[in-house]
């Protein structure tokens, strides 16, 4: 973690009922860890393995997941049964494939990373990282509940695969969040464009991810701000390490939670880390028209640490923080407090042993 930086605030740690709670000083967002649930690997649903869960959203009593299987892009509807502050079970109910019955869908590569449910249209917003190495653009699209294409949102030229600003492979549209006023949504990049700044390394660098806003019914982007990524904590024992933005959740007009997921190969169960930060989208500079952030050195949005999952590692079943890539609201508790759910992408268990991990937290105001 960056120990001292002008954008950060001193962190205070509290204990509640022997369960870790962390918050930045002088702020009102507190998270209390409640429970962990592991959905088993290698479970088939309608002939497809359940895994690669890279995004989650909720509406009333239903939950929605997107799968990042690029060979078979799809999303799910499920029930999550939560009783007495514990996750009892996860029941998958339906699956929809992205239908290739449109020229846009036929001509694009889809590595789906996040989804949002739009109740007004009974439709979904899906974000895709594309495939930069193969010169295939990222995208943000709307589909109906069966996976039929409705429309695509226009993306700035600097995000496109052939752009001279050089988007990074596997570093583009990773997170989605509905705006608090419900008038639109935000989409965030996992990593900076090469021209914007450095990937996170083991010293402090200018590493700004871009977070862009769209109205639901207008395909043009409206505004954007930038978010500074943490430096790496662990040097890999193998050959790969990364830290990036994986998802977001709006809490109010001036508060948004951001997930930062890190990975350093060779550390086994300790390879992954996850920090939850709070930011104020209103306290930011609009960078939508800024083509090269490294030249302008625009200030990134201030951020405050809310929770570091390292503090609950010993409370987790396998003492493992998995590849957390999704966040959404869970059901309200009997005391009236809201909850949030985190989910992990198990990469279909191809890296270090990984699982479909669900984590439940209580928001204490």
mmCIF file of C-alpha atoms in Angstrom:
data_model
loop_
_atom_site.group_PDB
_atom_site.id
_atom_site.type_symbol
_atom_site.label_atom_id
_atom_site.label_comp_id
_atom_site.label_asym_id
_atom_site.label_seq_id
_atom_site.Cartn_x
_atom_site.Cartn_y
_atom_site.Cartn_z
ATOM 1 C CA UNK A 1 0.000 0.000 0.000
ATOM 2 C CA UNK A 2 1.201 3.555 -0.661
ATOM 3 C CA UNK A 3 2.098 4.677 2.825
ATOM 4 C CA UNK A 4 2.098 8.423 2.270
ATOM 5 C CA UNK A 5 0.472 10.300 -0.589
ATOM 6 C CA UNK A 6 -1.398 13.595 -0.768
ATOM 7 C CA UNK A 7 -4.531 11.854 -2.044
ATOM 8 C CA UNK A 8 -4.838 9.559 0.950
ATOM 9 C CA UNK A 9 -6.215 10.002 4.439
ATOM 10 C CA UNK A 10 -4.895 8.384 7.629
ATOM 11 C CA UNK A 11 -6.709 5.114 8.286
ATOM 12 C CA UNK A 12 -8.406 4.278 11.574
ATOM 13 C CA UNK A 13 -9.204 0.670 12.529
ATOM 14 C CA UNK A 14 -12.133 -0.401 14.698
ATOM 15 C CA UNK A 15 -13.249 -3.763 16.084
ATOM 16 C CA UNK A 16 -16.941 -4.672 16.261
ATOM 17 C CA UNK A 17 -17.901 -8.001 17.837
ATOM 18 C CA UNK A 18 -14.382 -9.315 17.117
ATOM 19 C CA UNK A 19 -14.928 -8.784 13.373
ATOM 20 C CA UNK A 20 -12.699 -6.434 11.391
ATOM 21 C CA UNK A 21 -14.137 -3.060 10.455
ATOM 22 C CA UNK A 22 -12.086 -0.389 8.710
ATOM 23 C CA UNK A 23 -12.858 3.161 7.718
ATOM 24 C CA UNK A 24 -11.032 6.256 6.691
ATOM 25 C CA UNK A 25 -11.013 8.959 9.344
ATOM 26 C CA UNK A 26 -13.749 11.612 9.326
ATOM 27 C CA UNK A 27 -16.111 9.724 7.077
ATOM 28 C CA UNK A 28 -19.279 7.738 7.458
ATOM 29 C CA UNK A 29 -18.759 4.590 5.373
ATOM 30 C CA UNK A 30 -17.993 1.564 7.556
ATOM 31 C CA UNK A 31 -17.972 -2.059 6.418
ATOM 32 C CA UNK A 32 -18.298 -5.080 8.674
ATOM 33 C CA UNK A 33 -17.450 -8.516 7.286
ATOM 34 C CA UNK A 34 -20.293 -10.994 7.830
ATOM 35 C CA UNK A 35 -19.803 -14.181 5.847
ATOM 36 C CA UNK A 36 -18.088 -16.125 3.077
ATOM 37 C CA UNK A 37 -19.677 -18.659 0.728
ATOM 38 C CA UNK A 38 -17.856 -20.851 -1.790
ATOM 39 C CA UNK A 39 -19.777 -22.059 -4.825
ATOM 40 C CA UNK A 40 -18.044 -25.262 -6.009
ATOM 41 C CA UNK A 41 -15.969 -25.404 -9.172
ATOM 42 C CA UNK A 42 -16.844 -27.640 -12.115
ATOM 43 C CA UNK A 43 -20.618 -27.325 -11.710
ATOM 44 C CA UNK A 44 -22.496 -27.431 -15.015
ATOM 45 C CA UNK A 45 -25.633 -25.423 -15.727
ATOM 46 C CA UNK A 46 -27.358 -26.195 -19.011
ATOM 47 C CA UNK A 47 -24.138 -27.736 -20.282
ATOM 48 C CA UNK A 48 -21.861 -24.827 -19.363
ATOM 49 C CA UNK A 49 -19.507 -24.634 -16.400
ATOM 50 C CA UNK A 50 -20.358 -21.983 -13.820
ATOM 51 C CA UNK A 51 -17.256 -19.848 -13.369
ATOM 52 C CA UNK A 52 -15.513 -16.763 -14.649
ATOM 53 C CA UNK A 53 -18.008 -14.628 -12.714
ATOM 54 C CA UNK A 54 -16.640 -11.165 -13.443
ATOM 55 C CA UNK A 55 -19.604 -8.936 -12.636
ATOM 56 C CA UNK A 56 -22.707 -8.912 -10.448
ATOM 57 C CA UNK A 57 -25.815 -6.764 -10.141
ATOM 58 C CA UNK A 58 -29.081 -7.056 -8.220
ATOM 59 C CA UNK A 59 -32.707 -6.038 -8.669
ATOM 60 C CA UNK A 60 -35.281 -6.756 -5.993
ATOM 61 C CA UNK A 61 -34.697 -10.438 -5.089
ATOM 62 C CA UNK A 62 -32.780 -11.419 -8.236
ATOM 63 C CA UNK A 63 -29.052 -11.386 -8.868
ATOM 64 C CA UNK A 64 -27.289 -11.273 -12.209
ATOM 65 C CA UNK A 65 -23.807 -12.481 -13.112
ATOM 66 C CA UNK A 66 -21.736 -12.062 -16.242
ATOM 67 C CA UNK A 67 -19.273 -14.751 -17.366
ATOM 68 C CA UNK A 68 -16.008 -13.790 -19.085
ATOM 69 C CA UNK A 69 -15.810 -16.926 -21.227
ATOM 70 C CA UNK A 70 -14.958 -15.282 -24.575
ATOM 71 C CA UNK A 71 -15.804 -18.484 -26.465
ATOM 72 C CA UNK A 72 -19.330 -18.439 -25.080
ATOM 73 C CA UNK A 73 -20.241 -14.943 -23.737
ATOM 74 C CA UNK A 74 -23.183 -15.275 -21.356
ATOM 75 C CA UNK A 75 -24.921 -14.015 -18.249
ATOM 76 C CA UNK A 76 -26.973 -15.627 -15.503
ATOM 77 C CA UNK A 77 -29.922 -14.943 -13.219
ATOM 78 C CA UNK A 78 -29.727 -16.454 -9.743
ATOM 79 C CA UNK A 79 -31.139 -16.405 -6.229
ATOM 80 C CA UNK A 80 -28.831 -15.792 -3.293
ATOM 81 C CA UNK A 81 -30.391 -16.953 -0.042
ATOM 82 C CA UNK A 82 -29.136 -14.909 2.916
ATOM 83 C CA UNK A 83 -30.398 -15.690 6.405
ATOM 84 C CA UNK A 84 -29.193 -14.431 9.785
ATOM 85 C CA UNK A 85 -26.371 -12.474 8.147
ATOM 86 C CA UNK A 86 -25.112 -15.651 6.474
ATOM 87 C CA UNK A 87 -25.119 -16.762 2.815
ATOM 88 C CA UNK A 88 -27.049 -20.012 2.822
ATOM 89 C CA UNK A 89 -26.912 -20.928 -0.872
ATOM 90 C CA UNK A 90 -26.672 -19.625 -4.439
ATOM 91 C CA UNK A 91 -29.198 -21.035 -6.928
ATOM 92 C CA UNK A 92 -28.673 -20.430 -10.650
ATOM 93 C CA UNK A 93 -32.017 -20.141 -12.433
ATOM 94 C CA UNK A 94 -31.396 -19.069 -16.040
ATOM 95 C CA UNK A 95 -28.635 -18.415 -18.553
ATOM 96 C CA UNK A 96 -28.598 -16.155 -21.618
ATOM 97 C CA UNK A 97 -25.975 -16.189 -24.365
ATOM 98 C CA UNK A 98 -24.970 -13.098 -26.283
ATOM 99 C CA UNK A 99 -26.756 -13.657 -29.594
ATOM 100 C CA UNK A 100 -24.702 -13.208 -32.741
ATOM 101 C CA UNK A 101 -27.656 -12.083 -34.838
ATOM 102 C CA UNK A 102 -26.436 -8.549 -35.430
ATOM 103 C CA UNK A 103 -23.566 -7.189 -37.528
ATOM 104 C CA UNK A 104 -22.092 -5.363 -34.533
ATOM 105 C CA UNK A 105 -22.003 -8.516 -32.421
ATOM 106 C CA UNK A 106 -20.723 -10.602 -35.311
ATOM 107 C CA UNK A 107 -17.785 -8.240 -35.857
ATOM 108 C CA UNK A 108 -16.663 -7.812 -32.260
ATOM 109 C CA UNK A 109 -14.722 -9.931 -29.776
ATOM 110 C CA UNK A 110 -16.440 -10.109 -26.392
ATOM 111 C CA UNK A 111 -14.493 -10.580 -23.184
ATOM 112 C CA UNK A 112 -17.364 -9.607 -20.879
ATOM 113 C CA UNK A 113 -16.301 -8.161 -17.543
ATOM 114 C CA UNK A 114 -19.309 -6.455 -15.961
ATOM 115 C CA UNK A 115 -23.069 -6.006 -16.259
ATOM 116 C CA UNK A 116 -25.868 -3.746 -15.036
ATOM 117 C CA UNK A 117 -29.573 -4.425 -15.025
ATOM 118 C CA UNK A 118 -31.714 -1.578 -16.383
ATOM 119 C CA UNK A 119 -35.169 -2.079 -14.890
ATOM 120 C CA UNK A 120 -36.911 0.521 -17.088
ATOM 121 C CA UNK A 121 -36.126 -1.469 -20.237
ATOM 122 C CA UNK A 122 -35.744 -4.920 -18.659
ATOM 123 C CA UNK A 123 -32.335 -4.992 -20.333
ATOM 124 C CA UNK A 124 -28.632 -5.282 -19.478
ATOM 125 C CA UNK A 125 -25.581 -3.129 -20.057
ATOM 126 C CA UNK A 126 -22.504 -5.269 -20.720
ATOM 127 C CA UNK A 127 -18.880 -4.140 -20.843
ATOM 128 C CA UNK A 128 -16.161 -5.930 -22.805
ATOM 129 C CA UNK A 129 -12.381 -5.521 -22.818
ATOM 130 C CA UNK A 130 -12.126 -6.644 -26.442
ATOM 131 C CA UNK A 131 -8.810 -8.124 -27.503
ATOM 132 C CA UNK A 132 -6.187 -5.432 -27.958
ATOM 133 C CA UNK A 133 -3.431 -7.827 -29.052
ATOM 134 C CA UNK A 134 -5.615 -8.868 -31.965
ATOM 135 C CA UNK A 135 -6.727 -5.286 -32.714
ATOM 136 C CA UNK A 136 -10.312 -5.879 -31.561
ATOM 137 C CA UNK A 137 -11.944 -2.952 -29.792
ATOM 138 C CA UNK A 138 -13.512 -2.916 -26.342
ATOM 139 C CA UNK A 139 -17.211 -2.168 -26.194
ATOM 140 C CA UNK A 140 -20.199 -1.233 -24.060
ATOM 141 C CA UNK A 141 -23.528 -2.599 -25.299
ATOM 142 C CA UNK A 142 -27.147 -3.011 -24.276
ATOM 143 C CA UNK A 143 -28.912 -6.344 -24.752
ATOM 144 C CA UNK A 144 -32.325 -7.688 -23.800
ATOM 145 C CA UNK A 145 -32.790 -10.432 -21.208
ATOM 146 C CA UNK A 146 -32.397 -13.128 -23.886
ATOM 147 C CA UNK A 147 -29.065 -11.676 -25.036
ATOM 148 C CA UNK A 148 -30.309 -9.971 -28.208
ATOM 149 C CA UNK A 149 -28.367 -6.846 -29.178
ATOM 150 C CA UNK A 150 -30.165 -3.513 -28.694
ATOM 151 C CA UNK A 151 -27.449 -0.884 -29.148
ATOM 152 C CA UNK A 152 -23.806 -0.019 -28.591
ATOM 153 C CA UNK A 153 -22.388 3.012 -26.805
ATOM 154 C CA UNK A 154 -19.783 5.098 -28.600
ATOM 155 C CA UNK A 155 -16.338 5.028 -27.016
ATOM 156 C CA UNK A 156 -13.618 7.685 -27.279
ATOM 157 C CA UNK A 157 -10.987 7.021 -29.930
ATOM 158 C CA UNK A 158 -8.221 6.662 -27.339
ATOM 159 C CA UNK A 159 -9.827 3.432 -26.071
ATOM 160 C CA UNK A 160 -9.774 1.741 -29.484
ATOM 161 C CA UNK A 161 -7.320 -1.035 -30.256
ATOM 162 C CA UNK A 162 -5.498 0.842 -33.034
ATOM 163 C CA UNK A 163 -5.294 4.089 -31.085
ATOM 164 C CA UNK A 164 -1.921 5.804 -30.883
ATOM 165 C CA UNK A 165 -2.633 6.210 -27.164
ATOM 166 C CA UNK A 166 -2.141 2.456 -26.777
ATOM 167 C CA UNK A 167 -4.746 0.821 -24.559
ATOM 168 C CA UNK A 168 -3.337 -2.123 -22.649
ATOM 169 C CA UNK A 169 -4.417 -5.688 -23.407
ATOM 170 C CA UNK A 170 -6.780 -6.904 -20.653
ATOM 171 C CA UNK A 171 -6.763 -3.388 -19.230
ATOM 172 C CA UNK A 172 -9.932 -1.755 -20.495
ATOM 173 C CA UNK A 173 -13.645 -1.809 -19.564
ATOM 174 C CA UNK A 174 -13.671 -3.801 -16.348
ATOM 175 C CA UNK A 175 -16.201 -2.154 -14.018
ATOM 176 C CA UNK A 176 -19.731 -0.721 -14.309
ATOM 177 C CA UNK A 177 -21.805 1.241 -11.802
ATOM 178 C CA UNK A 178 -25.284 2.749 -12.025
ATOM 179 C CA UNK A 179 -25.203 6.427 -11.063
ATOM 180 C CA UNK A 180 -26.899 7.189 -7.779
ATOM 181 C CA UNK A 181 -29.601 9.277 -9.494
ATOM 182 C CA UNK A 182 -30.323 6.289 -11.781
ATOM 183 C CA UNK A 183 -30.030 8.509 -14.896
ATOM 184 C CA UNK A 184 -26.989 6.732 -16.322
ATOM 185 C CA UNK A 185 -23.934 4.662 -15.562
ATOM 186 C CA UNK A 186 -20.147 4.738 -15.186
ATOM 187 C CA UNK A 187 -17.657 2.429 -16.903
ATOM 188 C CA UNK A 188 -14.101 2.097 -15.608
ATOM 189 C CA UNK A 189 -10.862 0.848 -17.154
ATOM 190 C CA UNK A 190 -8.806 -1.680 -15.263
ATOM 191 C CA UNK A 191 -5.465 -0.084 -16.182
ATOM 192 C CA UNK A 192 -4.149 3.190 -17.626
ATOM 193 C CA UNK A 193 -3.613 3.650 -21.343
ATOM 194 C CA UNK A 194 0.102 3.413 -22.091
ATOM 195 C CA UNK A 195 0.178 7.097 -23.001
ATOM 196 C CA UNK A 196 -1.638 8.040 -19.785
ATOM 197 C CA UNK A 197 0.731 6.453 -17.321
ATOM 198 C CA UNK A 198 2.466 3.408 -15.903
ATOM 199 C CA UNK A 199 0.971 0.124 -14.866
ATOM 200 C CA UNK A 200 1.252 -0.166 -11.075
ATOM 201 C CA UNK A 201 4.785 -1.192 -10.098
ATOM 202 C CA UNK A 202 6.663 -1.345 -6.770
ATOM 203 C CA UNK A 203 7.212 2.386 -6.527
ATOM 204 C CA UNK A 204 4.728 5.226 -6.746
ATOM 205 C CA UNK A 205 3.916 6.160 -10.342
ATOM 206 C CA UNK A 206 1.217 8.131 -12.132
ATOM 207 C CA UNK A 207 -1.198 5.277 -12.890
ATOM 208 C CA UNK A 208 -4.618 6.767 -13.746
ATOM 209 C CA UNK A 209 -7.590 4.601 -14.706
ATOM 210 C CA UNK A 210 -10.374 6.418 -16.602
ATOM 211 C CA UNK A 211 -13.998 6.289 -15.388
ATOM 212 C CA UNK A 212 -16.496 7.494 -18.000
ATOM 213 C CA UNK A 213 -20.161 8.442 -17.637
ATOM 214 C CA UNK A 214 -23.055 7.743 -20.057
ATOM 215 C CA UNK A 215 -26.755 8.540 -19.936
ATOM 216 C CA UNK A 216 -28.935 5.467 -20.478
ATOM 217 C CA UNK A 217 -30.501 6.617 -23.717
ATOM 218 C CA UNK A 218 -27.655 8.621 -25.256
ATOM 219 C CA UNK A 219 -24.822 6.615 -26.772
ATOM 220 C CA UNK A 220 -22.253 9.430 -26.468
ATOM 221 C CA UNK A 221 -20.036 9.686 -23.361
ATOM 222 C CA UNK A 222 -20.801 12.749 -21.240
ATOM 223 C CA UNK A 223 -17.946 13.157 -18.772
ATOM 224 C CA UNK A 224 -15.021 11.360 -17.180
ATOM 225 C CA UNK A 225 -12.697 11.441 -14.203
ATOM 226 C CA UNK A 226 -9.487 9.606 -13.377
ATOM 227 C CA UNK A 227 -8.581 7.315 -10.494
ATOM 228 C CA UNK A 228 -5.068 6.648 -9.200
ATOM 229 C CA UNK A 229 -4.161 2.976 -8.759
ATOM 230 C CA UNK A 230 -2.049 1.769 -5.834
ATOM 231 C CA UNK A 231 1.490 0.587 -6.312
ATOM 232 C CA UNK A 232 2.201 -3.143 -6.003
ATOM 233 C CA UNK A 233 2.872 -4.569 -2.526
ATOM 234 C CA UNK A 234 4.288 -7.989 -3.399
ATOM 235 C CA UNK A 235 6.960 -8.802 -5.913
ATOM 236 C CA UNK A 236 5.920 -11.878 -7.896
ATOM 237 C CA UNK A 237 7.772 -15.117 -7.310
ATOM 238 C CA UNK A 238 6.780 -15.960 -10.876
ATOM 239 C CA UNK A 239 6.663 -13.633 -13.876
ATOM 240 C CA UNK A 240 3.376 -11.739 -13.525
ATOM 241 C CA UNK A 241 1.841 -9.107 -11.296
ATOM 242 C CA UNK A 242 -1.006 -6.630 -11.717
ATOM 243 C CA UNK A 243 -3.124 -4.192 -9.761
ATOM 244 C CA UNK A 244 -6.229 -2.683 -11.300
ATOM 245 C CA UNK A 245 -9.763 -1.391 -10.919
ATOM 246 C CA UNK A 246 -12.284 -4.226 -11.137
ATOM 247 C CA UNK A 247 -15.672 -2.755 -10.197
ATOM 248 C CA UNK A 248 -17.556 0.164 -8.633
ATOM 249 C CA UNK A 249 -20.733 0.893 -6.674
ATOM 250 C CA UNK A 250 -22.442 4.270 -6.147
ATOM 251 C CA UNK A 251 -23.457 4.908 -2.519
ATOM 252 C CA UNK A 252 -24.730 8.481 -2.915
ATOM 253 C CA UNK A 253 -24.329 11.463 -5.230
ATOM 254 C CA UNK A 254 -20.862 12.114 -3.821
ATOM 255 C CA UNK A 255 -19.726 8.659 -2.707
ATOM 256 C CA UNK A 256 -18.671 5.688 -4.796
ATOM 257 C CA UNK A 257 -16.895 2.505 -3.762
ATOM 258 C CA UNK A 258 -14.092 1.239 -6.004
ATOM 259 C CA UNK A 259 -12.536 -2.240 -5.922
ATOM 260 C CA UNK A 260 -8.789 -2.521 -6.484
ATOM 261 C CA UNK A 261 -7.683 -6.111 -7.053
ATOM 262 C CA UNK A 262 -3.995 -7.064 -7.001
ATOM 263 C CA UNK A 263 -2.272 -10.277 -8.053
ATOM 264 C CA UNK A 264 1.361 -11.414 -7.717
ATOM 265 C CA UNK A 265 2.152 -14.841 -9.127
ATOM 266 C CA UNK A 266 3.855 -17.514 -7.074
ATOM 267 C CA UNK A 267 2.352 -16.639 -3.704
ATOM 268 C CA UNK A 268 -0.277 -19.400 -3.736
ATOM 269 C CA UNK A 269 -3.247 -18.524 -1.536
ATOM 270 C CA UNK A 270 -1.675 -15.140 -0.833
ATOM 271 C CA UNK A 271 -1.361 -14.153 -4.497
ATOM 272 C CA UNK A 272 -4.489 -11.973 -4.535
ATOM 273 C CA UNK A 273 -5.356 -8.876 -2.573
ATOM 274 C CA UNK A 274 -8.410 -6.604 -2.603
ATOM 275 C CA UNK A 275 -8.917 -3.096 -1.241
ATOM 276 C CA UNK A 276 -12.155 -1.123 -1.218
ATOM 277 C CA UNK A 277 -11.811 2.637 -1.594
ATOM 278 C CA UNK A 278 -14.304 5.472 -1.350
ATOM 279 C CA UNK A 279 -14.168 8.343 -3.842
ATOM 280 C CA UNK A 280 -16.180 11.489 -4.549
ATOM 281 C CA UNK A 281 -17.066 11.715 -8.278
ATOM 282 C CA UNK A 282 -18.193 15.314 -7.758
ATOM 283 C CA UNK A 283 -14.729 16.302 -6.532
ATOM 284 C CA UNK A 284 -12.951 15.592 -9.811
ATOM 285 C CA UNK A 285 -11.800 17.104 -13.094
ATOM 286 C CA UNK A 286 -13.548 16.188 -16.345
ATOM 287 C CA UNK A 287 -10.913 14.418 -18.480
ATOM 288 C CA UNK A 288 -13.153 13.217 -21.321
ATOM 289 C CA UNK A 289 -11.431 15.436 -23.889
ATOM 290 C CA UNK A 290 -7.932 15.004 -22.451
ATOM 291 C CA UNK A 291 -6.021 12.822 -24.888
ATOM 292 C CA UNK A 292 -2.794 12.353 -22.964
ATOM 293 C CA UNK A 293 -3.027 12.393 -19.180
ATOM 294 C CA UNK A 294 0.715 11.985 -18.604
ATOM 295 C CA UNK A 295 1.367 15.267 -20.410
ATOM 296 C CA UNK A 296 -1.366 17.175 -18.579
ATOM 297 C CA UNK A 297 -0.724 15.567 -15.159
ATOM 298 C CA UNK A 298 -4.334 16.153 -14.155
ATOM 299 C CA UNK A 299 -5.029 15.408 -10.506
ATOM 300 C CA UNK A 300 -6.765 12.095 -9.853
ATOM 301 C CA UNK A 301 -9.913 11.912 -7.722
ATOM 302 C CA UNK A 302 -9.185 11.816 -3.949
ATOM 303 C CA UNK A 303 -9.684 8.360 -2.454
ATOM 304 C CA UNK A 304 -9.975 6.950 1.056
ATOM 305 C CA UNK A 305 -9.470 3.374 2.162
ATOM 306 C CA UNK A 306 -12.644 1.755 3.490
ATOM 307 C CA UNK A 307 -11.605 -1.898 3.818
ATOM 308 C CA UNK A 308 -8.528 -4.017 3.125
ATOM 309 C CA UNK A 309 -9.456 -7.697 2.798
ATOM 310 C CA UNK A 310 -6.019 -8.625 4.093
ATOM 311 C CA UNK A 311 -7.453 -7.917 7.538
ATOM 312 C CA UNK A 312 -9.940 -10.790 7.273
ATOM 313 C CA UNK A 313 -7.725 -13.330 5.514
ATOM 314 C CA UNK A 314 -7.499 -15.539 8.608
ATOM 315 C CA UNK A 315 -11.315 -15.566 8.870
ATOM 316 C CA UNK A 316 -11.749 -16.970 5.356
ATOM 317 C CA UNK A 317 -12.225 -20.685 4.806
ATOM 318 C CA UNK A 318 -9.037 -21.272 2.840
ATOM 319 C CA UNK A 319 -7.283 -18.165 4.169
ATOM 320 C CA UNK A 320 -7.475 -17.024 0.592
ATOM 321 C CA UNK A 321 -8.717 -13.796 -0.976
ATOM 322 C CA UNK A 322 -9.724 -14.825 -4.447
ATOM 323 C CA UNK A 323 -9.854 -12.885 -7.709
ATOM 324 C CA UNK A 324 -12.550 -10.393 -6.607
ATOM 325 C CA UNK A 325 -14.074 -8.628 -9.616
ATOM 326 C CA UNK A 326 -17.678 -7.741 -8.750
ATOM 327 C CA UNK A 327 -19.690 -5.727 -6.223
ATOM 328 C CA UNK A 328 -23.392 -5.030 -5.740
ATOM 329 C CA UNK A 329 -25.925 -4.355 -3.014
ATOM 330 C CA UNK A 330 -27.234 -7.333 -1.077
ATOM 331 C CA UNK A 331 -30.495 -7.492 0.885
ATOM 332 C CA UNK A 332 -31.162 -5.128 3.796
ATOM 333 C CA UNK A 333 -30.677 -6.579 7.253
ATOM 334 C CA UNK A 334 -33.282 -6.714 9.999
ATOM 335 C CA UNK A 335 -31.573 -3.737 11.684
ATOM 336 C CA UNK A 336 -32.168 -1.670 8.535
ATOM 337 C CA UNK A 337 -28.533 -1.616 7.450
ATOM 338 C CA UNK A 338 -27.639 -2.194 3.823
ATOM 339 C CA UNK A 339 -25.294 -4.950 2.709
ATOM 340 C CA UNK A 340 -22.911 -5.446 -0.173
ATOM 341 C CA UNK A 341 -21.799 -8.622 -1.916
ATOM 342 C CA UNK A 342 -18.421 -9.266 -3.544
ATOM 343 C CA UNK A 343 -17.797 -12.085 -6.023
ATOM 344 C CA UNK A 344 -14.664 -13.603 -7.532
ATOM 345 C CA UNK A 345 -13.776 -14.737 -11.028
ATOM 346 C CA UNK A 346 -12.192 -18.176 -10.610
ATOM 347 C CA UNK A 347 -10.653 -18.018 -14.118
ATOM 348 C CA UNK A 348 -12.145 -21.493 -14.520
ATOM 349 C CA UNK A 349 -9.432 -22.554 -12.074
ATOM 350 C CA UNK A 350 -6.580 -22.251 -14.586
ATOM 351 C CA UNK A 351 -4.158 -20.221 -12.419
ATOM 352 C CA UNK A 352 -3.312 -20.893 -8.785
ATOM 353 C CA UNK A 353 -6.193 -22.875 -7.213
ATOM 354 C CA UNK A 354 -9.163 -20.512 -7.390
ATOM 355 C CA UNK A 355 -12.800 -20.653 -6.330
ATOM 356 C CA UNK A 356 -16.136 -18.905 -6.860
ATOM 357 C CA UNK A 357 -15.990 -16.823 -3.690
ATOM 358 C CA UNK A 358 -18.912 -14.770 -2.343
ATOM 359 C CA UNK A 359 -18.291 -12.284 0.491
ATOM 360 C CA UNK A 360 -21.020 -10.477 2.438
ATOM 361 C CA UNK A 361 -20.515 -7.154 4.250
ATOM 362 C CA UNK A 362 -22.746 -4.894 6.323
ATOM 363 C CA UNK A 363 -22.685 -1.128 5.733
ATOM 364 C CA UNK A 364 -22.726 0.627 9.085
ATOM 365 C CA UNK A 365 -23.599 4.338 9.020
#
